[in-house]
């Protein structure tokens, strides 16, 4: 893109999807920082509900809130990949979206504890209005892409009106309305970009942005673990279970990071592949953030500050780890990249992690969590080694997986 960064006014034109050395901009990185707050609030709310023994309601609220966080981030990311002009108006509308994220984050606690989504919806409205303005600007200033951009603007606005209307639904219809609106949200890109109307998103830029958000949620796990360790050690000092949980949590973070970023960068050759890969990341991001909540709950249990059993606390860590492993496998196979191509190894690793969760009362909670971390590290080692062996076999002799 020509011109100086942050110019007062620049015509919005489609970015070149084949642009070399396309990387995340400083504005995108600043935008991501607001989502650090939102993700942290969602994870903290889930931790509180887990510690109080409200697994069902807490998980339901977490799934709903995290969808709003993830979908707002994803929409901004894909728009920026295609139409980032980085001029004053673009920056101002991005700032408005950042404000909406913070409003949404402020409403997370009410959403998780009381299922009151009013403030979350207000924050979501602010973000979506700003995004509609961006799409309308693209339609006005880039006639060649007008068909797709107008469809995006109309689709986002219509579904957002549905989210506002959902606030007045009776309680027994609220979850049905939520599910219907999620389906509508996911359908908008398919409708807008179908039949040759594809926007000019950059595959390498998209893959990098998803990688950066993965690092953000992994960082939240580290922060959550540190917060939990400080809380319990300030009252009773360090104990063996606390140390084992902290070490196990760090091993988990490092192993999951290694698995996600192993191998070559993702290849997104078509809109279908890119959307399936992008949509699947909801479970990747949500599961990682949930691990942090589970680790905090586990630390609470060691000091008898939680109303759940050791097994339930261990499973609150094990299940998200297993979800991450099982979801990452098809995503990396879909994109033709990464080391998670050995489904037997990954499946056995996920099963072992869950088994350790069930064995927590016998093995000790700290030992179970440490075992999960070690299991994940072993899965990484085996996958990398197996991928290395297969890559050294001549293509005519390579075994079929």
mmCIF file of C-alpha atoms in Angstrom:
data_model
loop_
_atom_site.group_PDB
_atom_site.id
_atom_site.type_symbol
_atom_site.label_atom_id
_atom_site.label_comp_id
_atom_site.label_asym_id
_atom_site.label_seq_id
_atom_site.Cartn_x
_atom_site.Cartn_y
_atom_site.Cartn_z
ATOM 1 C CA UNK A 1 0.000 0.000 0.000
ATOM 2 C CA UNK A 2 1.407 3.357 -0.986
ATOM 3 C CA UNK A 3 1.477 6.466 1.098
ATOM 4 C CA UNK A 4 2.553 7.219 4.614
ATOM 5 C CA UNK A 5 1.120 5.336 7.513
ATOM 6 C CA UNK A 6 -1.596 7.247 9.357
ATOM 7 C CA UNK A 7 -2.326 9.748 6.563
ATOM 8 C CA UNK A 8 -5.236 12.102 7.228
ATOM 9 C CA UNK A 9 -7.216 10.813 4.230
ATOM 10 C CA UNK A 10 -6.624 7.990 1.801
ATOM 11 C CA UNK A 11 -9.095 6.356 -0.563
ATOM 12 C CA UNK A 12 -10.083 2.910 0.669
ATOM 13 C CA UNK A 13 -8.970 0.373 -1.895
ATOM 14 C CA UNK A 14 -8.673 -3.392 -1.698
ATOM 15 C CA UNK A 15 -5.281 -4.611 -0.491
ATOM 16 C CA UNK A 16 -3.243 -6.921 -2.691
ATOM 17 C CA UNK A 17 -3.819 -10.518 -1.469
ATOM 18 C CA UNK A 18 -0.405 -11.440 -2.869
ATOM 19 C CA UNK A 19 1.440 -8.576 -1.162
ATOM 20 C CA UNK A 20 4.868 -9.662 0.033
ATOM 21 C CA UNK A 21 6.005 -9.258 3.629
ATOM 22 C CA UNK A 22 2.473 -8.406 4.821
ATOM 23 C CA UNK A 23 2.514 -8.300 8.615
ATOM 24 C CA UNK A 24 0.303 -7.116 11.451
ATOM 25 C CA UNK A 25 0.280 -3.346 11.902
ATOM 26 C CA UNK A 26 0.874 -1.503 15.187
ATOM 27 C CA UNK A 27 -2.821 -0.564 15.186
ATOM 28 C CA UNK A 28 -3.836 -4.216 14.934
ATOM 29 C CA UNK A 29 -1.556 -5.064 17.843
ATOM 30 C CA UNK A 30 -3.053 -2.240 19.911
ATOM 31 C CA UNK A 31 -6.529 -3.462 18.987
ATOM 32 C CA UNK A 32 -5.594 -6.932 20.243
ATOM 33 C CA UNK A 33 -4.635 -5.504 23.628
ATOM 34 C CA UNK A 34 -8.252 -4.574 24.320
ATOM 35 C CA UNK A 35 -9.167 -8.198 23.733
ATOM 36 C CA UNK A 36 -6.637 -9.205 26.375
ATOM 37 C CA UNK A 37 -8.966 -7.523 28.867
ATOM 38 C CA UNK A 38 -12.068 -9.201 27.448
ATOM 39 C CA UNK A 39 -10.511 -12.678 27.391
ATOM 40 C CA UNK A 40 -9.198 -12.199 30.930
ATOM 41 C CA UNK A 41 -12.668 -11.236 32.150
ATOM 42 C CA UNK A 42 -14.246 -14.254 30.467
ATOM 43 C CA UNK A 43 -11.654 -16.631 31.952
ATOM 44 C CA UNK A 44 -11.968 -15.039 35.401
ATOM 45 C CA UNK A 45 -15.742 -15.385 35.265
ATOM 46 C CA UNK A 46 -15.478 -19.034 34.288
ATOM 47 C CA UNK A 47 -13.007 -19.628 37.126
ATOM 48 C CA UNK A 48 -15.423 -18.114 39.631
ATOM 49 C CA UNK A 49 -18.307 -20.254 38.414
ATOM 50 C CA UNK A 50 -16.153 -23.391 38.459
ATOM 51 C CA UNK A 51 -14.934 -22.678 42.003
ATOM 52 C CA UNK A 52 -18.520 -22.194 43.165
ATOM 53 C CA UNK A 53 -19.590 -25.480 41.605
ATOM 54 C CA UNK A 54 -21.810 -23.830 38.962
ATOM 55 C CA UNK A 55 -20.339 -25.739 36.025
ATOM 56 C CA UNK A 56 -23.426 -25.846 33.802
ATOM 57 C CA UNK A 57 -24.450 -22.201 34.020
ATOM 58 C CA UNK A 58 -20.852 -20.980 34.057
ATOM 59 C CA UNK A 59 -19.918 -22.940 30.955
ATOM 60 C CA UNK A 60 -23.047 -21.787 29.121
ATOM 61 C CA UNK A 61 -22.320 -18.132 29.863
ATOM 62 C CA UNK A 62 -18.639 -18.564 28.972
ATOM 63 C CA UNK A 63 -19.449 -20.125 25.594
ATOM 64 C CA UNK A 64 -21.808 -17.263 24.752
ATOM 65 C CA UNK A 65 -19.515 -14.461 25.922
ATOM 66 C CA UNK A 66 -16.445 -15.937 24.264
ATOM 67 C CA UNK A 67 -18.341 -16.192 20.978
ATOM 68 C CA UNK A 68 -19.007 -12.447 21.077
ATOM 69 C CA UNK A 69 -15.339 -11.743 21.839
ATOM 70 C CA UNK A 70 -14.009 -14.085 19.174
ATOM 71 C CA UNK A 71 -16.460 -13.109 16.445
ATOM 72 C CA UNK A 72 -15.893 -9.376 16.893
ATOM 73 C CA UNK A 73 -12.117 -9.933 16.729
ATOM 74 C CA UNK A 74 -12.419 -12.188 13.701
ATOM 75 C CA UNK A 75 -14.596 -9.728 11.768
ATOM 76 C CA UNK A 76 -12.194 -6.855 12.372
ATOM 77 C CA UNK A 77 -9.226 -9.034 11.396
ATOM 78 C CA UNK A 78 -10.683 -10.135 8.070
ATOM 79 C CA UNK A 79 -11.843 -6.632 7.178
ATOM 80 C CA UNK A 80 -8.420 -5.201 7.985
ATOM 81 C CA UNK A 81 -6.742 -7.868 5.887
ATOM 82 C CA UNK A 82 -8.714 -6.699 2.858
ATOM 83 C CA UNK A 83 -9.216 -2.943 3.398
ATOM 84 C CA UNK A 84 -6.748 -1.535 5.929
ATOM 85 C CA UNK A 85 -6.011 2.014 4.755
ATOM 86 C CA UNK A 86 -4.568 3.164 8.093
ATOM 87 C CA UNK A 87 -5.784 6.728 7.609
ATOM 88 C CA UNK A 88 -7.435 8.947 10.219
ATOM 89 C CA UNK A 89 -11.015 7.765 9.613
ATOM 90 C CA UNK A 90 -10.003 4.110 9.652
ATOM 91 C CA UNK A 91 -8.147 4.646 12.928
ATOM 92 C CA UNK A 92 -11.076 6.511 14.472
ATOM 93 C CA UNK A 93 -13.517 3.712 13.635
ATOM 94 C CA UNK A 94 -11.025 1.176 14.987
ATOM 95 C CA UNK A 95 -10.827 3.188 18.205
ATOM 96 C CA UNK A 96 -14.621 3.035 18.428
ATOM 97 C CA UNK A 97 -14.450 -0.743 18.112
ATOM 98 C CA UNK A 98 -11.830 -0.863 20.867
ATOM 99 C CA UNK A 99 -14.183 1.083 23.120
ATOM 100 C CA UNK A 100 -16.912 -1.446 22.365
ATOM 101 C CA UNK A 101 -14.617 -4.297 23.394
ATOM 102 C CA UNK A 102 -14.036 -2.670 26.781
ATOM 103 C CA UNK A 103 -17.767 -2.148 27.312
ATOM 104 C CA UNK A 104 -18.328 -5.805 26.446
ATOM 105 C CA UNK A 105 -15.588 -6.817 28.891
ATOM 106 C CA UNK A 106 -17.286 -4.791 31.623
ATOM 107 C CA UNK A 107 -20.465 -6.809 31.136
ATOM 108 C CA UNK A 108 -18.868 -10.258 31.236
ATOM 109 C CA UNK A 109 -19.379 -10.777 34.983
ATOM 110 C CA UNK A 110 -23.117 -10.039 34.775
ATOM 111 C CA UNK A 111 -23.434 -12.351 31.779
ATOM 112 C CA UNK A 112 -21.741 -15.274 33.497
ATOM 113 C CA UNK A 113 -23.295 -14.921 36.949
ATOM 114 C CA UNK A 114 -26.802 -13.646 36.168
ATOM 115 C CA UNK A 115 -27.155 -14.312 32.427
ATOM 116 C CA UNK A 116 -27.653 -10.574 32.004
ATOM 117 C CA UNK A 117 -26.281 -9.821 28.532
ATOM 118 C CA UNK A 118 -27.417 -6.187 28.328
ATOM 119 C CA UNK A 119 -23.969 -4.592 28.740
ATOM 120 C CA UNK A 120 -22.302 -7.252 26.583
ATOM 121 C CA UNK A 121 -24.841 -6.524 23.857
ATOM 122 C CA UNK A 122 -24.262 -2.770 24.107
ATOM 123 C CA UNK A 123 -20.531 -3.252 23.676
ATOM 124 C CA UNK A 124 -21.175 -5.614 20.781
ATOM 125 C CA UNK A 125 -23.489 -3.021 19.159
ATOM 126 C CA UNK A 126 -20.751 -0.377 19.359
ATOM 127 C CA UNK A 127 -18.264 -2.693 17.653
ATOM 128 C CA UNK A 128 -20.695 -3.777 14.967
ATOM 129 C CA UNK A 129 -21.865 -0.253 14.133
ATOM 130 C CA UNK A 130 -18.247 0.752 13.593
ATOM 131 C CA UNK A 131 -17.696 -2.290 11.387
ATOM 132 C CA UNK A 132 -20.790 -1.531 9.297
ATOM 133 C CA UNK A 133 -19.410 1.975 8.742
ATOM 134 C CA UNK A 134 -16.127 0.451 7.545
ATOM 135 C CA UNK A 135 -17.921 -1.829 5.084
ATOM 136 C CA UNK A 136 -20.063 1.047 3.793
ATOM 137 C CA UNK A 137 -16.958 3.158 3.302
ATOM 138 C CA UNK A 138 -15.331 0.326 1.355
ATOM 139 C CA UNK A 139 -18.451 0.051 -0.800
ATOM 140 C CA UNK A 140 -18.401 3.787 -1.544
ATOM 141 C CA UNK A 141 -14.680 4.063 -2.305
ATOM 142 C CA UNK A 142 -13.976 0.700 -3.944
ATOM 143 C CA UNK A 143 -16.670 0.111 -6.589
ATOM 144 C CA UNK A 144 -15.094 -3.118 -7.856
ATOM 145 C CA UNK A 145 -15.833 -4.834 -4.545
ATOM 146 C CA UNK A 146 -19.158 -3.148 -3.871
ATOM 147 C CA UNK A 147 -21.298 -6.277 -4.177
ATOM 148 C CA UNK A 148 -19.488 -8.073 -1.358
ATOM 149 C CA UNK A 149 -19.011 -5.052 0.890
ATOM 150 C CA UNK A 150 -22.669 -4.026 0.723
ATOM 151 C CA UNK A 151 -23.701 -7.573 1.563
ATOM 152 C CA UNK A 152 -21.379 -7.539 4.564
ATOM 153 C CA UNK A 153 -22.801 -4.213 5.752
ATOM 154 C CA UNK A 154 -26.397 -5.398 5.368
ATOM 155 C CA UNK A 155 -25.747 -8.803 6.918
ATOM 156 C CA UNK A 156 -23.895 -7.453 9.951
ATOM 157 C CA UNK A 157 -26.529 -4.756 10.555
ATOM 158 C CA UNK A 158 -29.452 -7.187 10.257
ATOM 159 C CA UNK A 159 -27.954 -9.772 12.604
ATOM 160 C CA UNK A 160 -26.995 -7.069 15.082
ATOM 161 C CA UNK A 161 -30.607 -5.939 15.191
ATOM 162 C CA UNK A 162 -31.427 -9.534 16.066
ATOM 163 C CA UNK A 163 -28.986 -9.485 18.994
ATOM 164 C CA UNK A 164 -30.653 -6.376 20.358
ATOM 165 C CA UNK A 165 -34.088 -7.942 19.952
ATOM 166 C CA UNK A 166 -32.902 -11.054 21.797
ATOM 167 C CA UNK A 167 -32.699 -9.031 25.015
ATOM 168 C CA UNK A 168 -36.517 -8.990 25.120
ATOM 169 C CA UNK A 169 -36.976 -12.709 24.549
ATOM 170 C CA UNK A 170 -38.380 -14.726 27.484
ATOM 171 C CA UNK A 171 -35.832 -16.849 29.320
ATOM 172 C CA UNK A 172 -37.041 -20.115 27.814
ATOM 173 C CA UNK A 173 -36.353 -18.791 24.301
ATOM 174 C CA UNK A 174 -33.092 -16.955 25.015
ATOM 175 C CA UNK A 175 -30.780 -19.875 24.194
ATOM 176 C CA UNK A 176 -32.760 -20.757 21.062
ATOM 177 C CA UNK A 177 -32.418 -17.159 19.943
ATOM 178 C CA UNK A 178 -28.697 -17.254 20.713
ATOM 179 C CA UNK A 179 -28.161 -20.401 18.635
ATOM 180 C CA UNK A 180 -30.136 -18.977 15.703
ATOM 181 C CA UNK A 181 -28.166 -15.728 15.746
ATOM 182 C CA UNK A 182 -24.835 -17.593 15.913
ATOM 183 C CA UNK A 183 -25.827 -19.500 12.771
ATOM 184 C CA UNK A 184 -26.799 -16.205 11.105
ATOM 185 C CA UNK A 185 -23.465 -14.607 12.050
ATOM 186 C CA UNK A 186 -21.507 -17.522 10.615
ATOM 187 C CA UNK A 187 -23.578 -17.425 7.427
ATOM 188 C CA UNK A 188 -22.891 -13.750 6.638
ATOM 189 C CA UNK A 189 -19.355 -14.272 5.208
ATOM 190 C CA UNK A 190 -20.575 -17.232 3.132
ATOM 191 C CA UNK A 191 -23.408 -15.143 1.718
ATOM 192 C CA UNK A 192 -21.321 -12.004 1.181
ATOM 193 C CA UNK A 193 -18.359 -13.678 -0.513
ATOM 194 C CA UNK A 194 -20.129 -16.335 -2.560
ATOM 195 C CA UNK A 195 -20.204 -16.562 -6.367
ATOM 196 C CA UNK A 196 -16.992 -14.727 -7.132
ATOM 197 C CA UNK A 197 -17.481 -11.798 -4.736
ATOM 198 C CA UNK A 198 -14.517 -12.720 -2.516
ATOM 199 C CA UNK A 199 -12.780 -9.842 -0.742
ATOM 200 C CA UNK A 200 -9.012 -9.491 -1.016
ATOM 201 C CA UNK A 201 -7.961 -10.950 2.346
ATOM 202 C CA UNK A 202 -4.299 -11.923 2.608
ATOM 203 C CA UNK A 203 -3.737 -15.622 3.560
ATOM 204 C CA UNK A 204 -0.362 -15.036 5.215
ATOM 205 C CA UNK A 205 -1.630 -12.011 7.116
ATOM 206 C CA UNK A 206 -4.686 -13.926 8.364
ATOM 207 C CA UNK A 207 -2.548 -16.845 9.560
ATOM 208 C CA UNK A 208 -0.214 -14.458 11.398
ATOM 209 C CA UNK A 209 -3.108 -12.668 13.096
ATOM 210 C CA UNK A 210 -4.567 -15.937 14.350
ATOM 211 C CA UNK A 211 -1.147 -16.941 15.632
ATOM 212 C CA UNK A 212 -0.836 -13.678 17.528
ATOM 213 C CA UNK A 213 -4.231 -14.162 19.152
ATOM 214 C CA UNK A 214 -3.212 -17.681 20.146
ATOM 215 C CA UNK A 215 -0.225 -16.196 21.961
ATOM 216 C CA UNK A 216 -2.583 -13.745 23.708
ATOM 217 C CA UNK A 217 -4.790 -16.508 25.122
ATOM 218 C CA UNK A 218 -1.745 -18.592 26.082
ATOM 219 C CA UNK A 219 -0.486 -15.549 27.948
ATOM 220 C CA UNK A 220 -3.808 -15.413 29.793
ATOM 221 C CA UNK A 221 -3.218 -18.970 31.017
ATOM 222 C CA UNK A 222 0.173 -17.940 32.419
ATOM 223 C CA UNK A 223 -1.364 -14.874 34.071
ATOM 224 C CA UNK A 224 -4.234 -16.891 35.541
ATOM 225 C CA UNK A 225 -1.817 -19.462 36.956
ATOM 226 C CA UNK A 226 0.374 -16.762 38.473
ATOM 227 C CA UNK A 227 -2.664 -15.061 40.003
ATOM 228 C CA UNK A 228 -3.824 -18.318 41.528
ATOM 229 C CA UNK A 229 -0.390 -19.222 42.885
ATOM 230 C CA UNK A 230 0.007 -15.795 44.499
ATOM 231 C CA UNK A 231 -3.458 -15.991 46.055
ATOM 232 C CA UNK A 232 -2.954 -19.365 47.725
ATOM 233 C CA UNK A 233 0.721 -18.898 48.653
ATOM 234 C CA UNK A 234 0.082 -15.537 50.329
ATOM 235 C CA UNK A 235 -2.085 -17.307 52.922
ATOM 236 C CA UNK A 236 -0.385 -20.656 53.419
ATOM 237 C CA UNK A 237 2.922 -20.484 51.572
ATOM 238 C CA UNK A 238 4.002 -22.846 48.825
ATOM 239 C CA UNK A 239 2.965 -26.473 49.082
ATOM 240 C CA UNK A 240 3.873 -29.446 46.918
ATOM 241 C CA UNK A 241 0.479 -29.526 45.097
ATOM 242 C CA UNK A 242 0.695 -25.793 44.332
ATOM 243 C CA UNK A 243 4.195 -26.168 42.891
ATOM 244 C CA UNK A 244 3.158 -29.197 40.822
ATOM 245 C CA UNK A 245 0.126 -27.364 39.422
ATOM 246 C CA UNK A 246 2.252 -24.327 38.535
ATOM 247 C CA UNK A 247 4.885 -26.473 36.804
ATOM 248 C CA UNK A 248 2.229 -28.550 35.061
ATOM 249 C CA UNK A 249 0.475 -25.387 33.851
ATOM 250 C CA UNK A 250 3.699 -23.988 32.428
ATOM 251 C CA UNK A 251 4.432 -27.297 30.681
ATOM 252 C CA UNK A 252 0.928 -27.246 29.194
ATOM 253 C CA UNK A 253 1.335 -23.706 27.857
ATOM 254 C CA UNK A 254 4.704 -24.505 26.322
ATOM 255 C CA UNK A 255 3.503 -27.779 24.791
ATOM 256 C CA UNK A 256 0.361 -26.249 23.295
ATOM 257 C CA UNK A 257 2.375 -23.346 21.912
ATOM 258 C CA UNK A 258 4.840 -25.786 20.360
ATOM 259 C CA UNK A 259 2.100 -27.849 18.763
ATOM 260 C CA UNK A 260 0.285 -24.827 17.363
ATOM 261 C CA UNK A 261 3.357 -23.210 15.828
ATOM 262 C CA UNK A 262 5.144 -26.373 14.702
ATOM 263 C CA UNK A 263 5.916 -26.937 11.048
ATOM 264 C CA UNK A 264 5.364 -24.629 8.104
ATOM 265 C CA UNK A 265 2.951 -21.737 8.086
ATOM 266 C CA UNK A 266 -0.691 -22.351 7.271
ATOM 267 C CA UNK A 267 -1.813 -22.421 3.648
ATOM 268 C CA UNK A 268 -5.319 -21.110 3.002
ATOM 269 C CA UNK A 269 -5.872 -21.722 -0.710
ATOM 270 C CA UNK A 270 -9.602 -21.021 -0.868
ATOM 271 C CA UNK A 271 -12.415 -19.234 0.927
ATOM 272 C CA UNK A 272 -13.940 -22.560 2.009
ATOM 273 C CA UNK A 273 -10.699 -23.736 3.619
ATOM 274 C CA UNK A 274 -10.025 -20.328 5.180
ATOM 275 C CA UNK A 275 -13.488 -20.084 6.749
ATOM 276 C CA UNK A 276 -13.451 -23.645 8.085
ATOM 277 C CA UNK A 277 -9.975 -23.020 9.511
ATOM 278 C CA UNK A 278 -11.001 -19.642 10.924
ATOM 279 C CA UNK A 279 -14.287 -20.852 12.425
ATOM 280 C CA UNK A 280 -12.536 -23.832 14.022
ATOM 281 C CA UNK A 281 -10.303 -21.452 15.934
ATOM 282 C CA UNK A 282 -13.216 -20.544 18.178
ATOM 283 C CA UNK A 283 -12.670 -23.858 19.960
ATOM 284 C CA UNK A 284 -8.890 -23.387 19.931
ATOM 285 C CA UNK A 285 -9.052 -19.963 21.576
ATOM 286 C CA UNK A 286 -11.899 -20.810 23.971
ATOM 287 C CA UNK A 287 -10.263 -24.042 25.125
ATOM 288 C CA UNK A 288 -6.929 -22.365 25.840
ATOM 289 C CA UNK A 289 -8.543 -19.600 27.892
ATOM 290 C CA UNK A 290 -10.598 -22.220 29.750
ATOM 291 C CA UNK A 291 -7.372 -24.011 30.755
ATOM 292 C CA UNK A 292 -6.360 -20.901 32.708
ATOM 293 C CA UNK A 293 -9.712 -20.891 34.514
ATOM 294 C CA UNK A 294 -9.316 -24.589 35.288
ATOM 295 C CA UNK A 295 -5.818 -24.127 36.688
ATOM 296 C CA UNK A 296 -7.035 -21.357 38.999
ATOM 297 C CA UNK A 297 -9.881 -23.567 40.174
ATOM 298 C CA UNK A 298 -7.414 -26.396 40.798
ATOM 299 C CA UNK A 299 -5.257 -24.106 42.916
ATOM 300 C CA UNK A 300 -8.343 -23.080 44.911
ATOM 301 C CA UNK A 301 -9.149 -26.732 45.581
ATOM 302 C CA UNK A 302 -5.676 -27.404 46.988
ATOM 303 C CA UNK A 303 -6.340 -24.809 49.681
ATOM 304 C CA UNK A 304 -10.006 -25.798 50.167
ATOM 305 C CA UNK A 305 -11.286 -22.510 48.757
ATOM 306 C CA UNK A 306 -13.541 -24.100 46.147
ATOM 307 C CA UNK A 307 -16.828 -25.997 46.283
ATOM 308 C CA UNK A 308 -15.810 -28.694 43.800
ATOM 309 C CA UNK A 309 -13.996 -32.002 44.090
ATOM 310 C CA UNK A 310 -10.401 -32.656 43.073
ATOM 311 C CA UNK A 311 -11.646 -34.714 40.137
ATOM 312 C CA UNK A 312 -13.899 -31.930 38.883
ATOM 313 C CA UNK A 313 -11.048 -29.409 39.177
ATOM 314 C CA UNK A 314 -8.649 -31.709 37.332
ATOM 315 C CA UNK A 315 -11.183 -32.304 34.572
ATOM 316 C CA UNK A 316 -11.652 -28.524 34.272
ATOM 317 C CA UNK A 317 -8.027 -28.534 33.067
ATOM 318 C CA UNK A 318 -7.984 -31.868 31.242
ATOM 319 C CA UNK A 319 -11.085 -31.431 29.079
ATOM 320 C CA UNK A 320 -10.006 -28.092 27.522
ATOM 321 C CA UNK A 321 -6.552 -29.563 26.810
ATOM 322 C CA UNK A 322 -8.155 -32.555 25.094
ATOM 323 C CA UNK A 323 -10.448 -30.250 23.083
ATOM 324 C CA UNK A 324 -7.445 -28.202 21.949
ATOM 325 C CA UNK A 325 -5.569 -31.329 20.814
ATOM 326 C CA UNK A 326 -8.532 -32.851 19.000
ATOM 327 C CA UNK A 327 -9.528 -29.597 17.262
ATOM 328 C CA UNK A 328 -6.008 -28.621 16.232
ATOM 329 C CA UNK A 329 -5.543 -31.936 14.418
ATOM 330 C CA UNK A 330 -8.183 -31.371 11.683
ATOM 331 C CA UNK A 331 -7.345 -27.663 11.425
ATOM 332 C CA UNK A 332 -3.676 -28.303 10.683
ATOM 333 C CA UNK A 333 -4.521 -31.125 8.311
ATOM 334 C CA UNK A 334 -6.979 -28.811 6.564
ATOM 335 C CA UNK A 335 -4.319 -26.141 6.139
ATOM 336 C CA UNK A 336 -1.636 -28.670 5.201
ATOM 337 C CA UNK A 337 0.770 -27.458 7.859
ATOM 338 C CA UNK A 338 2.094 -28.200 11.315
ATOM 339 C CA UNK A 339 3.186 -31.341 13.058
ATOM 340 C CA UNK A 340 -0.224 -32.407 14.361
ATOM 341 C CA UNK A 341 -0.814 -34.824 11.496
ATOM 342 C CA UNK A 342 -0.579 -38.061 13.478
ATOM 343 C CA UNK A 343 -4.118 -38.636 14.652
ATOM 344 C CA UNK A 344 -3.312 -41.753 16.689
ATOM 345 C CA UNK A 345 -0.676 -39.940 18.753
ATOM 346 C CA UNK A 346 -2.900 -36.938 19.316
ATOM 347 C CA UNK A 347 -5.913 -39.083 20.165
ATOM 348 C CA UNK A 348 -3.922 -41.139 22.668
ATOM 349 C CA UNK A 349 -2.525 -37.961 24.203
ATOM 350 C CA UNK A 350 -6.007 -36.462 24.603
ATOM 351 C CA UNK A 351 -7.287 -39.704 26.150
ATOM 352 C CA UNK A 352 -4.321 -39.832 28.557
ATOM 353 C CA UNK A 353 -4.910 -36.257 29.690
ATOM 354 C CA UNK A 354 -8.585 -36.933 30.427
ATOM 355 C CA UNK A 355 -7.678 -40.180 32.210
ATOM 356 C CA UNK A 356 -5.313 -38.237 34.456
ATOM 357 C CA UNK A 357 -8.175 -35.885 35.238
ATOM 358 C CA UNK A 358 -10.343 -38.787 36.386
ATOM 359 C CA UNK A 359 -7.420 -40.192 38.412
ATOM 360 C CA UNK A 360 -6.870 -36.942 40.342
ATOM 361 C CA UNK A 361 -8.235 -38.129 43.725
ATOM 362 C CA UNK A 362 -5.870 -41.103 43.716
ATOM 363 C CA UNK A 363 -2.848 -39.426 42.131
ATOM 364 C CA UNK A 364 -3.232 -36.081 43.918
ATOM 365 C CA UNK A 365 -4.436 -32.950 42.125
ATOM 366 C CA UNK A 366 -0.963 -31.465 41.693
ATOM 367 C CA UNK A 367 0.435 -34.727 40.376
ATOM 368 C CA UNK A 368 -2.465 -35.098 37.934
ATOM 369 C CA UNK A 369 -1.949 -31.614 36.488
ATOM 370 C CA UNK A 370 1.798 -32.149 36.248
ATOM 371 C CA UNK A 371 1.071 -35.439 34.487
ATOM 372 C CA UNK A 372 -1.124 -33.615 31.973
ATOM 373 C CA UNK A 373 1.691 -31.212 31.217
ATOM 374 C CA UNK A 374 4.174 -34.041 30.789
ATOM 375 C CA UNK A 375 1.735 -35.952 28.582
ATOM 376 C CA UNK A 376 1.251 -32.933 26.328
ATOM 377 C CA UNK A 377 5.027 -32.487 26.114
ATOM 378 C CA UNK A 378 5.433 -36.154 25.132
ATOM 379 C CA UNK A 379 2.759 -35.760 22.439
ATOM 380 C CA UNK A 380 4.706 -32.815 21.037
ATOM 381 C CA UNK A 381 7.940 -34.804 20.977
ATOM 382 C CA UNK A 382 6.370 -37.833 19.314
ATOM 383 C CA UNK A 383 4.518 -35.766 16.701
ATOM 384 C CA UNK A 384 7.613 -33.789 15.777
ATOM 385 C CA UNK A 385 9.737 -36.937 15.614
ATOM 386 C CA UNK A 386 7.178 -38.817 13.526
ATOM 387 C CA UNK A 387 6.773 -35.887 11.155
ATOM 388 C CA UNK A 388 10.547 -35.644 10.770
ATOM 389 C CA UNK A 389 10.801 -39.348 9.947
ATOM 390 C CA UNK A 390 8.013 -39.174 7.377
ATOM 391 C CA UNK A 391 9.550 -36.123 5.726
ATOM 392 C CA UNK A 392 12.858 -37.947 5.218
ATOM 393 C CA UNK A 393 11.231 -40.908 3.425
ATOM 394 C CA UNK A 394 11.167 -40.522 -0.394
ATOM 395 C CA UNK A 395 7.702 -39.612 -1.585
ATOM 396 C CA UNK A 396 7.298 -42.918 -3.413
ATOM 397 C CA UNK A 397 8.018 -44.842 -0.202
ATOM 398 C CA UNK A 398 6.154 -42.657 2.257
ATOM 399 C CA UNK A 399 3.540 -44.607 4.197
ATOM 400 C CA UNK A 400 -0.084 -43.624 3.890
ATOM 401 C CA UNK A 401 -1.505 -42.280 7.161
#
